[in-house]
CSV table of C-alpha atoms (C1' of nucleotides) in Angstrom, one decimal:
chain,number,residue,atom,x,y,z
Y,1,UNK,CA,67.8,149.7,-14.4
Y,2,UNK,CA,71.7,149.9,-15.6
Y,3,UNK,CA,71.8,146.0,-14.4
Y,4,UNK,CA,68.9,145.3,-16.6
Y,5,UNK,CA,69.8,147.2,-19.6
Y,6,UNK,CA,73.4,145.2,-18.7
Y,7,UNK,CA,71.8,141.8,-18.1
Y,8,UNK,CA,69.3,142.5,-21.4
Y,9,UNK,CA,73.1,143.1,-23.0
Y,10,UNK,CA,74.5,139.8,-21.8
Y,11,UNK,CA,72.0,137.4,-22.4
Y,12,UNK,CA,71.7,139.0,-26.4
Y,13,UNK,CA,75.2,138.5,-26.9
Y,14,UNK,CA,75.3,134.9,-26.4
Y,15,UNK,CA,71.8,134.3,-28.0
Y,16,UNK,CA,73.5,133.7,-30.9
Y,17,UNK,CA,72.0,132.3,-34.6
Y,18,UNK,CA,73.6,129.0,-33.8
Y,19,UNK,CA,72.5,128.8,-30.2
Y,20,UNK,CA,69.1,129.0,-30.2
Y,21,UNK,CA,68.5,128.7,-34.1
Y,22,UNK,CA,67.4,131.9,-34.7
Y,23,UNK,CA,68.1,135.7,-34.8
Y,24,UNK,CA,66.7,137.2,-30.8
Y,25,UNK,CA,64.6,139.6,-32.4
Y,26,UNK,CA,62.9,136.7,-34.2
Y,27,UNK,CA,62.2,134.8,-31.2
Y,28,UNK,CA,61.0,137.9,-29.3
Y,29,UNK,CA,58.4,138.1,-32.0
Y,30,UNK,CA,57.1,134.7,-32.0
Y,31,UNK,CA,57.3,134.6,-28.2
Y,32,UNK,CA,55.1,137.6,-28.5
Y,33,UNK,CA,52.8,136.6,-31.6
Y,34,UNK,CA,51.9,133.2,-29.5
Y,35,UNK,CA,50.0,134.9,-26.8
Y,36,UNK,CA,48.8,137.6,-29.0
Y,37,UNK,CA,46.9,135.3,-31.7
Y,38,UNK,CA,46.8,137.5,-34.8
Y,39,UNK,CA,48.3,140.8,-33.4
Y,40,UNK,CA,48.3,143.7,-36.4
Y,41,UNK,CA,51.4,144.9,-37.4
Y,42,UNK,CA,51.1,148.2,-35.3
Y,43,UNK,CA,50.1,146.4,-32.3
Y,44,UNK,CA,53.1,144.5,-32.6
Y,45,UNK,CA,55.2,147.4,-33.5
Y,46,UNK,CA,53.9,149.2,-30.3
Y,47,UNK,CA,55.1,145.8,-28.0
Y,48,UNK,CA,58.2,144.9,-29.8
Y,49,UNK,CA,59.3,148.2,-29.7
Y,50,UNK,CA,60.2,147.8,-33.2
Y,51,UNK,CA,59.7,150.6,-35.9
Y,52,UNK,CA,57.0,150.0,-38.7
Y,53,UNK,CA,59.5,149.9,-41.2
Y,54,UNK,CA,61.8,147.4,-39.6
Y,55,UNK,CA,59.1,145.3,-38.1
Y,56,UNK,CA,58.2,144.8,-42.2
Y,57,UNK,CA,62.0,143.6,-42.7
Y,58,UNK,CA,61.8,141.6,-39.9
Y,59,UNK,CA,58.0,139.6,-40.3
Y,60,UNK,CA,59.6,139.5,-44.1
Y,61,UNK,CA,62.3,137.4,-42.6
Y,62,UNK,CA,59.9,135.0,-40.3
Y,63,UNK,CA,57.5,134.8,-43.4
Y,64,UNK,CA,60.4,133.3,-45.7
Y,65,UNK,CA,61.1,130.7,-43.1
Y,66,UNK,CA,57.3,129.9,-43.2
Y,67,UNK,CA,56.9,130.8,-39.3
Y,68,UNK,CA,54.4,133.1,-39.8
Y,69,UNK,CA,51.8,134.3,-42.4
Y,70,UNK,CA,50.3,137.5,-43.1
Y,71,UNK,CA,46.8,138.3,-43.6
Y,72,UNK,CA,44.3,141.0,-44.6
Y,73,UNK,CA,41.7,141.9,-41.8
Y,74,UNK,CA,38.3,141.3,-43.7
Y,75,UNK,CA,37.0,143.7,-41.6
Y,76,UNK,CA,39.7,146.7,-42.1
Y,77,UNK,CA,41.4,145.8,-45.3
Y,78,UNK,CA,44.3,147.9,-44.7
Y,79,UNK,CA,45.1,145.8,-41.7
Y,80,UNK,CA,47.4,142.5,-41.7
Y,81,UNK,CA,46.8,139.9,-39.3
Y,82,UNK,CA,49.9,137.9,-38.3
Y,83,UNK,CA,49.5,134.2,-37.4
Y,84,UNK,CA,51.8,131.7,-35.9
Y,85,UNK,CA,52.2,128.8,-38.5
Y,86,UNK,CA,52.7,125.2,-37.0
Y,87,UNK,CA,56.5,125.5,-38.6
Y,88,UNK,CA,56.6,128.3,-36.8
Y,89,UNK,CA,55.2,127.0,-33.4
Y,90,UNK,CA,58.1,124.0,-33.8
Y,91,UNK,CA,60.6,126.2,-34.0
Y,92,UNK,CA,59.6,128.6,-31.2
Y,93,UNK,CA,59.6,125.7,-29.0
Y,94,UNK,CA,62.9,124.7,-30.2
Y,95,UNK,CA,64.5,128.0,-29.9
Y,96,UNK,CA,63.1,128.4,-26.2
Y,97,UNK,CA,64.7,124.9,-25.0
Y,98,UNK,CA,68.1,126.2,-26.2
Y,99,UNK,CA,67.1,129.6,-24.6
Y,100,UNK,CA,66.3,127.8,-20.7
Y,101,UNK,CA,69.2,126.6,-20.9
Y,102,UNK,CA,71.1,129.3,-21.8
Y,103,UNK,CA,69.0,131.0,-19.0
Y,104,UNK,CA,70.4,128.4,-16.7
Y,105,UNK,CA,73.6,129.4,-17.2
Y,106,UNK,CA,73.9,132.7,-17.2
Y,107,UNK,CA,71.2,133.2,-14.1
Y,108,UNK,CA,73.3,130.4,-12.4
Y,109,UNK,CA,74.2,133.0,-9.3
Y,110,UNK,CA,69.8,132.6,-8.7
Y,111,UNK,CA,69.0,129.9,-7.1
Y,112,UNK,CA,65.7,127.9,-9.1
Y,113,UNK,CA,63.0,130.0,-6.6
Y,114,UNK,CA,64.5,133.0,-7.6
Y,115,UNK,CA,64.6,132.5,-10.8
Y,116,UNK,CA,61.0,132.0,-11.1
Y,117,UNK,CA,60.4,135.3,-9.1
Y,118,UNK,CA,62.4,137.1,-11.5
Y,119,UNK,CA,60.6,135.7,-14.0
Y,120,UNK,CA,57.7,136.6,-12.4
Y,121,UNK,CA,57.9,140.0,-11.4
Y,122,UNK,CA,59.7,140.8,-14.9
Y,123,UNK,CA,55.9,139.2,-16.7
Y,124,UNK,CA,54.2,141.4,-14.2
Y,125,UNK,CA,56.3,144.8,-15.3
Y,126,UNK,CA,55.9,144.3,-19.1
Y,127,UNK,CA,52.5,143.6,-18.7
Y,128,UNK,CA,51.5,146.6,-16.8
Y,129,UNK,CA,53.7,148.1,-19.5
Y,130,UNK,CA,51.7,146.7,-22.0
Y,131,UNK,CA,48.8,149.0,-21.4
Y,132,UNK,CA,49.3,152.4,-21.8
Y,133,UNK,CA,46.5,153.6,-19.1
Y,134,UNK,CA,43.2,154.9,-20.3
Y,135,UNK,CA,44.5,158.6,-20.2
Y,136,UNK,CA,46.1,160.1,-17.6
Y,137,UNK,CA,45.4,158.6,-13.9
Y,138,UNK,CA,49.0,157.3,-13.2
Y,139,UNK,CA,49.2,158.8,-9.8
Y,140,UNK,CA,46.6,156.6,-7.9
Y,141,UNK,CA,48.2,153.3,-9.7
Y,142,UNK,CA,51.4,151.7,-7.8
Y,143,UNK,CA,50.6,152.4,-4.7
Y,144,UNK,CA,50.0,148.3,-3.6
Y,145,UNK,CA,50.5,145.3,-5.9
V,1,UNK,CA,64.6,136.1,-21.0
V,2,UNK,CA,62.7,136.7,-23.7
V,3,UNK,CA,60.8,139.3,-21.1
V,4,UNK,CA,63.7,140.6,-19.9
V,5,UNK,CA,65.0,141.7,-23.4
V,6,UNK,CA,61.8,142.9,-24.0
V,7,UNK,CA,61.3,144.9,-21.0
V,8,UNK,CA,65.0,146.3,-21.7
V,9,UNK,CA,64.2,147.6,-25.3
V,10,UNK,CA,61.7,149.2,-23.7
V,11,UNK,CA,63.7,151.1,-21.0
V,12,UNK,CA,66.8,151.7,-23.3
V,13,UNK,CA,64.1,153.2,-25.9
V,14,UNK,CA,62.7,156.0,-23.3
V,15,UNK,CA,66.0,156.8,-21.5
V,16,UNK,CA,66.5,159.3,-24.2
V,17,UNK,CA,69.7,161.5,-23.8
V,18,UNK,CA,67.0,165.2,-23.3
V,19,UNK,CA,65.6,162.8,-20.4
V,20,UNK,CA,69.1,161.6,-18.9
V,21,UNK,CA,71.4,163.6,-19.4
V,22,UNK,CA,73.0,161.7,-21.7
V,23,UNK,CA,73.2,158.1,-23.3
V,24,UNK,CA,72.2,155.1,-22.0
V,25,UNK,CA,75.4,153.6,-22.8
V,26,UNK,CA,77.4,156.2,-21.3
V,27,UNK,CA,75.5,155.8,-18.0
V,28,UNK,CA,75.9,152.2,-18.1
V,29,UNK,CA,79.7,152.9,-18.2
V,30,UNK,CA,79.8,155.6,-15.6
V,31,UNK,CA,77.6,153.5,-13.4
V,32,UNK,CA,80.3,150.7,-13.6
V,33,UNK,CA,83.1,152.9,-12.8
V,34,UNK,CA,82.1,153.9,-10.2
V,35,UNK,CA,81.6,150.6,-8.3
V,36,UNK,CA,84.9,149.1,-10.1
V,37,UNK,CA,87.4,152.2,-9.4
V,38,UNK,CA,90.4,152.6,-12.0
V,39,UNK,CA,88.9,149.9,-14.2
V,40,UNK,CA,91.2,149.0,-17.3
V,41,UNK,CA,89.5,149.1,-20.6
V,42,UNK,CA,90.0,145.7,-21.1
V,43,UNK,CA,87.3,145.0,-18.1
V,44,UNK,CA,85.3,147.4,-18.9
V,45,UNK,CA,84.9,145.9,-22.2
V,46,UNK,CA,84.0,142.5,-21.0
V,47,UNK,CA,81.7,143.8,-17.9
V,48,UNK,CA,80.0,146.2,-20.7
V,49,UNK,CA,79.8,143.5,-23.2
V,50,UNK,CA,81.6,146.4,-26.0
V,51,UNK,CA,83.8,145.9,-28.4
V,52,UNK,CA,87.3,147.4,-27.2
V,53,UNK,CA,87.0,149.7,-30.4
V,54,UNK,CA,83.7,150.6,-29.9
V,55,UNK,CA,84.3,150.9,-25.6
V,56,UNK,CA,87.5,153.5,-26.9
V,57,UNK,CA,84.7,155.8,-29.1
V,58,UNK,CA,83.0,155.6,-25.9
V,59,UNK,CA,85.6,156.4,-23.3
V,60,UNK,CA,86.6,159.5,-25.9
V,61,UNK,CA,82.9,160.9,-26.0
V,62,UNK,CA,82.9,160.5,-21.8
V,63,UNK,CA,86.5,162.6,-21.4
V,64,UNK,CA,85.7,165.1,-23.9
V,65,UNK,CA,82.5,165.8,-21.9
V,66,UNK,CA,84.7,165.6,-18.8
V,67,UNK,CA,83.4,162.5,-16.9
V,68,UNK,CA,86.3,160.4,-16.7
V,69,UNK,CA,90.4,160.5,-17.1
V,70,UNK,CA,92.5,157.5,-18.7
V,71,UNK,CA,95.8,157.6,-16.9
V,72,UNK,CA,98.5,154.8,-18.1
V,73,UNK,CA,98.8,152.1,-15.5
V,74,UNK,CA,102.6,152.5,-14.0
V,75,UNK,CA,102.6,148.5,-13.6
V,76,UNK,CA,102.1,147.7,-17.1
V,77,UNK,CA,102.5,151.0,-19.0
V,78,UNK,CA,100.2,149.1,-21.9
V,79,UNK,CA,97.2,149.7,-19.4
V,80,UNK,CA,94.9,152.2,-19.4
V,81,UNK,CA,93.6,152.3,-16.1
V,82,UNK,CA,89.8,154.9,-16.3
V,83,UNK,CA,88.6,156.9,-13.6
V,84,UNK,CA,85.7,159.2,-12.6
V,85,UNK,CA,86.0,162.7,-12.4
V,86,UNK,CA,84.1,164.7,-9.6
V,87,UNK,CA,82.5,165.9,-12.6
V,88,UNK,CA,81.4,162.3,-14.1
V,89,UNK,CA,79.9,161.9,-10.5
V,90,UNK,CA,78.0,164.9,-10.3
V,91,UNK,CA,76.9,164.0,-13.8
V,92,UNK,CA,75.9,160.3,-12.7
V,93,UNK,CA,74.3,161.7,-10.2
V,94,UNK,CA,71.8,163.8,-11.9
V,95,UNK,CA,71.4,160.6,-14.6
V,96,UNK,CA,70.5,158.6,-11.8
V,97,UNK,CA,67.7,160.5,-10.2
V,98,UNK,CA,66.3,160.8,-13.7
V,99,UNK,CA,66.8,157.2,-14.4
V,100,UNK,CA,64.5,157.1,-11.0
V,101,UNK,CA,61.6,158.4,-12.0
V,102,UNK,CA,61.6,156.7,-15.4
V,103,UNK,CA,61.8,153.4,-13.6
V,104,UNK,CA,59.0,154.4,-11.5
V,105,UNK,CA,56.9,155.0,-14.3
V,106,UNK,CA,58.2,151.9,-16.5
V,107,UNK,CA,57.5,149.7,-13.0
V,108,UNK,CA,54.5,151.2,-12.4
V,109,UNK,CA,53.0,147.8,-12.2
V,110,UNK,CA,55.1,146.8,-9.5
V,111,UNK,CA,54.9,147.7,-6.0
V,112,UNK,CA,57.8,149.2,-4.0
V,113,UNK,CA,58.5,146.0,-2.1
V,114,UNK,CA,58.4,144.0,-5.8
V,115,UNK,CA,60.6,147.2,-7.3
V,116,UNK,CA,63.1,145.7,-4.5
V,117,UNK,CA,63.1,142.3,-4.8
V,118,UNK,CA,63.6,142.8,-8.6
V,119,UNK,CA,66.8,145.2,-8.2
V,120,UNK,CA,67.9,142.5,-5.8
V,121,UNK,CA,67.9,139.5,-8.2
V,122,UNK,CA,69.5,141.3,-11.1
V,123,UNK,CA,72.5,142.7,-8.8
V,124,UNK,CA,73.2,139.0,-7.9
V,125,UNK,CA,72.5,137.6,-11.5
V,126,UNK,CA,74.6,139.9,-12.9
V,127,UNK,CA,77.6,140.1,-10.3
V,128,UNK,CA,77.6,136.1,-11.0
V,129,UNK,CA,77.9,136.7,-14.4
V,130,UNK,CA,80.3,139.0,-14.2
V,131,UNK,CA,82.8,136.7,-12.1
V,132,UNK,CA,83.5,133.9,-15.8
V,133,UNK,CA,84.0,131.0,-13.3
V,134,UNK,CA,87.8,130.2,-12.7
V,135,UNK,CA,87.4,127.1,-15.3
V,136,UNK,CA,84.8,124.7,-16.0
V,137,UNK,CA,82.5,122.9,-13.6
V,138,UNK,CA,79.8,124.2,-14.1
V,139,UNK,CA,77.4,121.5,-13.8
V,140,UNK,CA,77.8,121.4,-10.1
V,141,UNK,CA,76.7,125.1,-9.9
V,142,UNK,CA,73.3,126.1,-9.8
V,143,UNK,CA,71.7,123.7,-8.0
V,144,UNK,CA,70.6,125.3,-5.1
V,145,UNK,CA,71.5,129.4,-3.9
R,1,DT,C1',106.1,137.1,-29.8
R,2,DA,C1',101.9,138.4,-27.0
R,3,DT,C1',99.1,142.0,-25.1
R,4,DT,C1',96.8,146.7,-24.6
R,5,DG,C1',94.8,150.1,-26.7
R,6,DT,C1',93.9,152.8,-31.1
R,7,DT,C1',92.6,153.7,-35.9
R,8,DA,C1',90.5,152.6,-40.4
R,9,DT,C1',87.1,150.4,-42.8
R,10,DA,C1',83.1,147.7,-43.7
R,11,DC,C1',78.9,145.9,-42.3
R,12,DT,C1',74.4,145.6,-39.8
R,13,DC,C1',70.8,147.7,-37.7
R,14,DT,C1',67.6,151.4,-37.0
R,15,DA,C1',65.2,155.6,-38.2
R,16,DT,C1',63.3,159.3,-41.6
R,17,DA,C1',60.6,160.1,-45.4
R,18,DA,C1',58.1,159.1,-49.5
R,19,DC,C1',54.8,155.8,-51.6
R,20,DT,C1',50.6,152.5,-52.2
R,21,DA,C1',46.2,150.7,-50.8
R,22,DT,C1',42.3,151.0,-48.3
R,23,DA,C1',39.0,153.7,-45.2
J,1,DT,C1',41.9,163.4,-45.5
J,2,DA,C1',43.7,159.8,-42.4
J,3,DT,C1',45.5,155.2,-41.5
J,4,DA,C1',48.1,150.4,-42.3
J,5,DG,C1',51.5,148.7,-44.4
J,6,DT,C1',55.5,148.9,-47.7
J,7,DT,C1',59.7,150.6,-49.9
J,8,DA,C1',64.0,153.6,-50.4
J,9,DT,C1',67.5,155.9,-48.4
J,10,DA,C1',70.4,157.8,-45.0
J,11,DG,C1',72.3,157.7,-40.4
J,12,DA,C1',73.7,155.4,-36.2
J,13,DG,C1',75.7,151.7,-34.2
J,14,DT,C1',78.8,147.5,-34.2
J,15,DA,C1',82.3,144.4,-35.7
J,16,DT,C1',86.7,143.0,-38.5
J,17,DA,C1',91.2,143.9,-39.3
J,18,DA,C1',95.4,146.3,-39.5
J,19,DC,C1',98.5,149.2,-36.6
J,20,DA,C1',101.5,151.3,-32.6
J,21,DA,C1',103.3,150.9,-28.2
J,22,DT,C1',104.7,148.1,-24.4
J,23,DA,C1',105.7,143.7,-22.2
DNA sequence: TATTGTTATACTCTATAACTATA
DNA sequence: TATAGTTATAGAGTATAACAATA
């Protein structure tokens, strides 16, 4: 957990503006907004662990550079839908070639199979984080994968 | 990457100090200290990815509260060298077990054997990271493990 | 003069609370 | 009245730069 959050540290740190063409947080979001088509804000709120408030600022940002668009829910008006644009496809792929390699490098102690474990196992936890369980019931989960 | 950072927010947002014992970041820094004994700031600074302003604020919240001693390095009196107290170990301690059972929960997804394997990779990504490479060639690396 | 650590200050990021519109 | 999103403001966190002590 401390060589996560430390690892997490190290690989924000040198994802810099320049590097990978766009602010982390934004590429979290479009990472996150491509294989949840049309997420609502609070959904992506919940996932990006991101405050309402900030997650405003911060879709305000991706809106401006025409990555994403905003729109009502027909069928709950109070709801926005947020879509990936095709800009904003582009520069998602863009920003996660400059990212691999950057992974490359600072994963360079893994060798390519256990990179693709990592990788693997870390999909599998945020996944299973993803869902917050029905209610309750945690006990019986976690015993076999 | 993009998983991992995500996956790190998440952590970092529910190891709240009433759950820990204290901050994330100062259990990051104990956690260090302990497997680097009589660190100098400087090192921790890198290894922690802080500021060496922000890693002093830091280093005087931990030996206010006890959990570590600066003592000037005899060698080079400019050094600070930091060590644990028995106090900052008892205090890890506790930190730890509670960091346990939070990574249970957050892993829950994950079997025990998976929880392993994981632990294992980031230990080895980050001690390679941690060791800057004595000067270029790089492209040879990472090839195979 | 260069380096280690510290302090002072400014900036960015994040969170709390009040507000608007829809339900 | 409750919910989704927005805005305004304050607080925490982080970085930039000047400083003191030692090499």
């Amino acid at each position: 957990m401390v060589l996560l959050m430390r690892l997490a540290k190290i690989l924000y740190r040198r994802s810099s503006e320049e590097r990978i063409g766009m602010r982390a947080r934004q590429l979290v979001a479009l990472s996150y907004l491509r294989d949840h088509r049309d997420a609502a804000q609070q959904q992506l709120s919940e996932a990006l662990c991101v405050d309402a408030n900030n997650l405003v600022l911060l879709l305000n940002e991706l809106e401006e550079a025409g990555h994403v668009r905003r729109r009502r829910d027909p069928a709950d008006r109070r709801r926005h839908r947020v879509e990936l644009t095709a800009g904003g496809r582009r520069a998602l792929a863009r920003a996660e070639r400059a990212q691999a390699e950057l992974e490359r490098e600072i994963l360079a102690g893994l060798s390519q199979h256990e990179r693709a474990s990592l990788r693997e196992l870390l999909a599998c936890a945020v996944s299973a984080a993803e869902e917050p369980e029905p209610a309750g019931e945690r006990e019986i989960a976690s015993v076999h994968a």
